CSV table of C-alpha atoms in Angstrom, one decimal:
chain,number,residue,atom,x,y,z
W,1,UNK,CA,-234.9,119.2,0.9
W,2,UNK,CA,-236.4,116.6,1.1
W,3,UNK,CA,-237.3,116.5,-2.6
W,4,UNK,CA,-233.5,116.1,-3.2
W,5,UNK,CA,-233.5,112.6,-0.9
W,6,UNK,CA,-233.5,109.7,-2.8
W,7,UNK,CA,-235.6,107.3,-0.5
W,8,UNK,CA,-234.7,103.0,-0.8
W,9,UNK,CA,-237.5,102.2,1.5
W,10,UNK,CA,-241.4,103.9,2.5
W,11,UNK,CA,-242.6,103.1,5.6
W,12,UNK,CA,-246.3,104.7,5.7
W,13,UNK,CA,-247.6,103.9,9.4
W,14,UNK,CA,-250.9,106.5,8.6
W,15,UNK,CA,-253.5,105.8,11.4
W,16,UNK,CA,-251.6,103.9,13.4
W,17,UNK,CA,-250.6,105.3,17.3
W,18,UNK,CA,-247.7,104.2,19.7
W,19,UNK,CA,-246.3,101.9,19.6
W,20,UNK,CA,-247.0,101.0,16.4
W,21,UNK,CA,-244.8,103.6,14.3
W,22,UNK,CA,-241.9,102.9,16.1
W,23,UNK,CA,-242.2,98.8,16.4
W,24,UNK,CA,-242.6,99.3,12.7
W,25,UNK,CA,-239.5,102.0,12.3
W,26,UNK,CA,-236.9,99.6,14.2
W,27,UNK,CA,-238.4,96.4,12.1
W,28,UNK,CA,-237.9,97.8,8.5
W,29,UNK,CA,-235.2,99.5,9.4
W,30,UNK,CA,-233.4,96.3,10.3
W,31,UNK,CA,-233.9,95.4,7.0
W,32,UNK,CA,-232.4,98.0,5.3
W,33,UNK,CA,-228.5,98.4,4.5
W,34,UNK,CA,-226.3,100.8,6.5
W,35,UNK,CA,-226.7,103.9,4.7
W,36,UNK,CA,-229.9,103.5,3.0
W,37,UNK,CA,-232.7,106.0,3.7
W,38,UNK,CA,-236.1,105.2,5.1
W,39,UNK,CA,-239.4,107.5,4.3
W,40,UNK,CA,-241.5,107.8,7.5
W,41,UNK,CA,-244.8,108.7,7.1
W,42,UNK,CA,-247.1,108.9,10.4
W,43,UNK,CA,-250.0,110.9,12.0
W,44,UNK,CA,-249.6,110.0,15.2
W,45,UNK,CA,-248.3,112.9,16.8
W,46,UNK,CA,-246.4,111.8,19.0
W,47,UNK,CA,-243.4,110.8,16.2
W,48,UNK,CA,-243.0,114.4,16.4
W,49,UNK,CA,-240.7,114.2,19.4
W,50,UNK,CA,-240.4,110.2,19.2
W,51,UNK,CA,-238.5,110.0,15.9
W,52,UNK,CA,-235.8,112.6,16.3
W,53,UNK,CA,-235.0,111.1,20.2
W,54,UNK,CA,-234.9,108.0,18.6
W,55,UNK,CA,-232.6,109.2,15.5
W,56,UNK,CA,-230.1,110.5,18.6
W,57,UNK,CA,-229.9,107.5,20.8
W,58,UNK,CA,-229.3,105.0,17.8
W,59,UNK,CA,-227.1,106.6,15.8
W,60,UNK,CA,-229.4,107.3,13.2
W,61,UNK,CA,-229.4,110.2,11.1
W,62,UNK,CA,-232.9,112.3,10.6
W,63,UNK,CA,-232.3,114.2,7.7
W,64,UNK,CA,-235.1,115.6,7.1
W,65,UNK,CA,-238.5,116.1,8.6
W,66,UNK,CA,-242.3,118.1,7.5
W,67,UNK,CA,-245.2,118.2,8.7
W,68,UNK,CA,-248.4,119.0,5.9
W,69,UNK,CA,-252.0,119.0,7.4
W,70,UNK,CA,-251.5,116.9,10.4
W,71,UNK,CA,-249.3,114.6,8.2
W,72,UNK,CA,-246.0,113.7,9.7
W,73,UNK,CA,-243.1,112.9,7.1
W,74,UNK,CA,-239.1,111.8,8.4
W,75,UNK,CA,-236.2,110.9,5.9
W,76,UNK,CA,-233.7,108.8,8.2
W,77,UNK,CA,-230.6,107.3,7.1
W,78,UNK,CA,-229.8,103.8,8.8
W,79,UNK,CA,-225.9,104.3,10.7
T,1,UNK,CA,-231.6,100.9,27.1
T,2,UNK,CA,-230.3,97.4,27.2
T,3,UNK,CA,-232.5,96.0,29.8
T,4,UNK,CA,-235.6,96.4,30.7
T,5,UNK,CA,-237.5,94.5,33.5
T,6,UNK,CA,-241.4,94.3,34.0
T,7,UNK,CA,-243.7,93.4,36.7
T,8,UNK,CA,-247.3,93.6,35.6
T,9,UNK,CA,-249.9,92.7,38.4
T,10,UNK,CA,-253.1,94.3,37.0
T,11,UNK,CA,-254.8,92.0,34.8
T,12,UNK,CA,-257.9,94.3,32.9
T,13,UNK,CA,-257.5,94.7,29.8
T,14,UNK,CA,-256.9,98.5,29.1
T,15,UNK,CA,-254.7,98.1,32.3
T,16,UNK,CA,-252.3,95.5,30.8
T,17,UNK,CA,-252.6,97.5,27.8
T,18,UNK,CA,-249.6,100.1,28.6
T,19,UNK,CA,-246.9,97.4,30.1
T,20,UNK,CA,-247.1,96.0,27.1
T,21,UNK,CA,-246.8,98.1,24.8
T,22,UNK,CA,-243.7,99.8,26.1
T,23,UNK,CA,-242.3,95.8,26.3
T,24,UNK,CA,-243.0,95.9,22.2
T,25,UNK,CA,-240.9,99.4,22.0
T,26,UNK,CA,-238.4,98.5,23.5
T,27,UNK,CA,-237.9,95.0,22.2
T,28,UNK,CA,-237.9,96.5,18.4
T,29,UNK,CA,-235.5,99.0,19.3
T,30,UNK,CA,-233.7,96.0,20.7
T,31,UNK,CA,-233.9,95.9,24.4
T,32,UNK,CA,-233.6,92.9,26.5
T,33,UNK,CA,-237.1,92.4,28.6
T,34,UNK,CA,-238.2,90.4,31.3
T,35,UNK,CA,-242.1,90.5,32.3
T,36,UNK,CA,-242.9,88.3,35.4
T,37,UNK,CA,-246.7,88.4,35.6
T,38,UNK,CA,-248.3,87.8,39.2
T,39,UNK,CA,-251.4,87.7,41.2
T,40,UNK,CA,-254.2,87.5,38.2
T,41,UNK,CA,-252.1,88.9,35.8
T,42,UNK,CA,-250.7,85.0,35.5
T,43,UNK,CA,-253.7,84.2,33.8
T,44,UNK,CA,-252.6,86.3,30.4
T,45,UNK,CA,-249.9,84.2,30.0
T,46,UNK,CA,-252.7,81.1,29.4
T,47,UNK,CA,-254.9,81.0,26.3
T,48,UNK,CA,-258.2,80.8,28.6
T,49,UNK,CA,-257.0,83.6,30.3
T,50,UNK,CA,-255.9,86.4,27.9
T,51,UNK,CA,-259.1,85.6,26.1
T,52,UNK,CA,-261.2,86.5,30.1
T,53,UNK,CA,-259.2,89.9,30.1
T,54,UNK,CA,-261.8,92.4,30.1
T,55,UNK,CA,-261.5,96.3,30.7
T,56,UNK,CA,-263.1,97.1,34.0
T,57,UNK,CA,-264.1,99.6,36.7
T,58,UNK,CA,-266.0,102.4,35.7
T,59,UNK,CA,-265.1,101.7,32.3
T,60,UNK,CA,-266.6,98.2,32.1
T,61,UNK,CA,-269.6,99.0,29.7
T,62,UNK,CA,-266.4,99.8,26.9
T,63,UNK,CA,-264.5,97.3,26.2
T,64,UNK,CA,-265.6,96.7,22.6
T,65,UNK,CA,-265.3,100.2,22.1
T,66,UNK,CA,-261.7,100.5,23.4
T,67,UNK,CA,-260.9,96.9,21.3
T,68,UNK,CA,-261.9,98.4,18.2
T,69,UNK,CA,-259.5,101.8,18.7
T,70,UNK,CA,-257.0,99.1,19.9
T,71,UNK,CA,-257.4,97.8,16.3
T,72,UNK,CA,-257.6,101.0,14.7
T,73,UNK,CA,-254.1,102.1,16.6
T,74,UNK,CA,-253.0,98.9,14.3
T,75,UNK,CA,-252.1,96.6,17.8
T,76,UNK,CA,-253.7,93.0,18.1
T,77,UNK,CA,-257.1,93.7,19.8
T,78,UNK,CA,-256.3,90.3,21.6
T,79,UNK,CA,-253.8,89.3,24.5
T,80,UNK,CA,-252.8,86.4,23.7
T,81,UNK,CA,-251.9,87.8,19.7
T,82,UNK,CA,-250.3,90.6,21.3
T,83,UNK,CA,-248.2,88.7,23.6
T,84,UNK,CA,-247.4,86.2,20.2
T,85,UNK,CA,-246.4,89.7,17.9
T,86,UNK,CA,-243.9,90.8,21.5
T,87,UNK,CA,-242.2,87.9,21.7
T,88,UNK,CA,-241.5,87.9,17.8
T,89,UNK,CA,-239.8,91.0,18.3
T,90,UNK,CA,-236.5,89.5,20.2
T,91,UNK,CA,-235.5,89.3,23.1
T,92,UNK,CA,-238.5,89.2,25.3
T,93,UNK,CA,-239.3,86.9,27.7
T,94,UNK,CA,-242.4,86.1,29.6
T,95,UNK,CA,-242.5,84.0,33.5
T,96,UNK,CA,-245.2,83.2,35.5
T,97,UNK,CA,-244.7,84.0,39.0
T,98,UNK,CA,-245.2,80.9,41.6
T,99,UNK,CA,-247.4,82.1,43.5
T,100,UNK,CA,-249.3,83.5,41.5
T,101,UNK,CA,-249.5,80.1,39.4
T,102,UNK,CA,-250.6,78.6,42.1
T,103,UNK,CA,-253.3,80.7,43.7
T,104,UNK,CA,-254.4,81.1,40.7
T,105,UNK,CA,-254.1,77.7,38.5
T,106,UNK,CA,-251.8,78.0,36.2
T,107,UNK,CA,-249.8,75.2,35.2
T,108,UNK,CA,-247.0,74.7,32.8
T,109,UNK,CA,-249.6,72.4,30.5
T,110,UNK,CA,-251.9,75.5,30.4
T,111,UNK,CA,-248.7,78.1,30.1
T,112,UNK,CA,-248.9,79.5,26.4
T,113,UNK,CA,-245.6,78.7,24.3
T,114,UNK,CA,-244.4,82.2,24.6
T,115,UNK,CA,-243.7,82.1,27.8
T,116,UNK,CA,-240.7,81.3,29.5
T,117,UNK,CA,-242.4,78.7,32.4
T,118,UNK,CA,-242.9,79.4,36.1
T,119,UNK,CA,-240.3,80.9,38.1
T,120,UNK,CA,-240.1,82.1,41.9
T,121,UNK,CA,-240.2,86.2,42.7
T,122,UNK,CA,-236.4,85.7,44.4
T,123,UNK,CA,-235.1,84.2,41.2
T,124,UNK,CA,-236.7,87.0,38.8
T,125,UNK,CA,-235.8,90.4,41.4
T,126,UNK,CA,-232.1,89.1,41.9
T,127,UNK,CA,-231.5,87.7,38.5
T,128,UNK,CA,-233.5,90.4,36.5
T,129,UNK,CA,-234.1,93.8,38.3
T,130,UNK,CA,-231.1,94.0,40.0
T,131,UNK,CA,-229.2,93.8,36.8
T,132,UNK,CA,-231.8,95.8,34.5
T,133,UNK,CA,-231.7,99.5,33.4
T,134,UNK,CA,-234.9,100.6,34.2
T,135,UNK,CA,-237.7,98.9,36.2
T,136,UNK,CA,-241.9,99.3,35.7
T,137,UNK,CA,-244.6,97.9,38.0
T,138,UNK,CA,-248.1,97.9,36.5
């Protein structure tokens, strides 16, 4: 499914840990327009709960996510 | 969360990281974050004091190791730079408790520019703690 998502911006937080993936996600999303899709790449396992709950709280839409060999990828559509 | 109020007392390097990380998170999400530095932690609001913060207690010999791990995690490994980074995110305000400032020799002349100033605890408790959605003490 994620293959079909048009990505407007990629944020790679690989190697970084909380709070930086969320801080950088918030900073990056602020620069995008409504409807834009941000692909977030992370290695911090905390993002598995942080990003879905952040989406619910902020109204941004988690379009898809996947994990491959401890690499987490999220596709978030800005509200 | 619209407003987070934090009181920081512990000034050991590793212990001050947690409240600052929480502040960084919430500020990046758009919350107002108000932080009162009390006791020894007030010295973190001076350049010299921030430089002197060390890992303490049972882990005192791990200071360099902790800083390296903090860098690897993507954070600045010195407190002064971290305070600047948090301040740049948005609605974050750092205050020095007037009692702590008096005892631990912090004045308006040596406060970092990112600090709002020296304030009374009564003002902070009534203006910020009461109206915050959440309080934290470290």
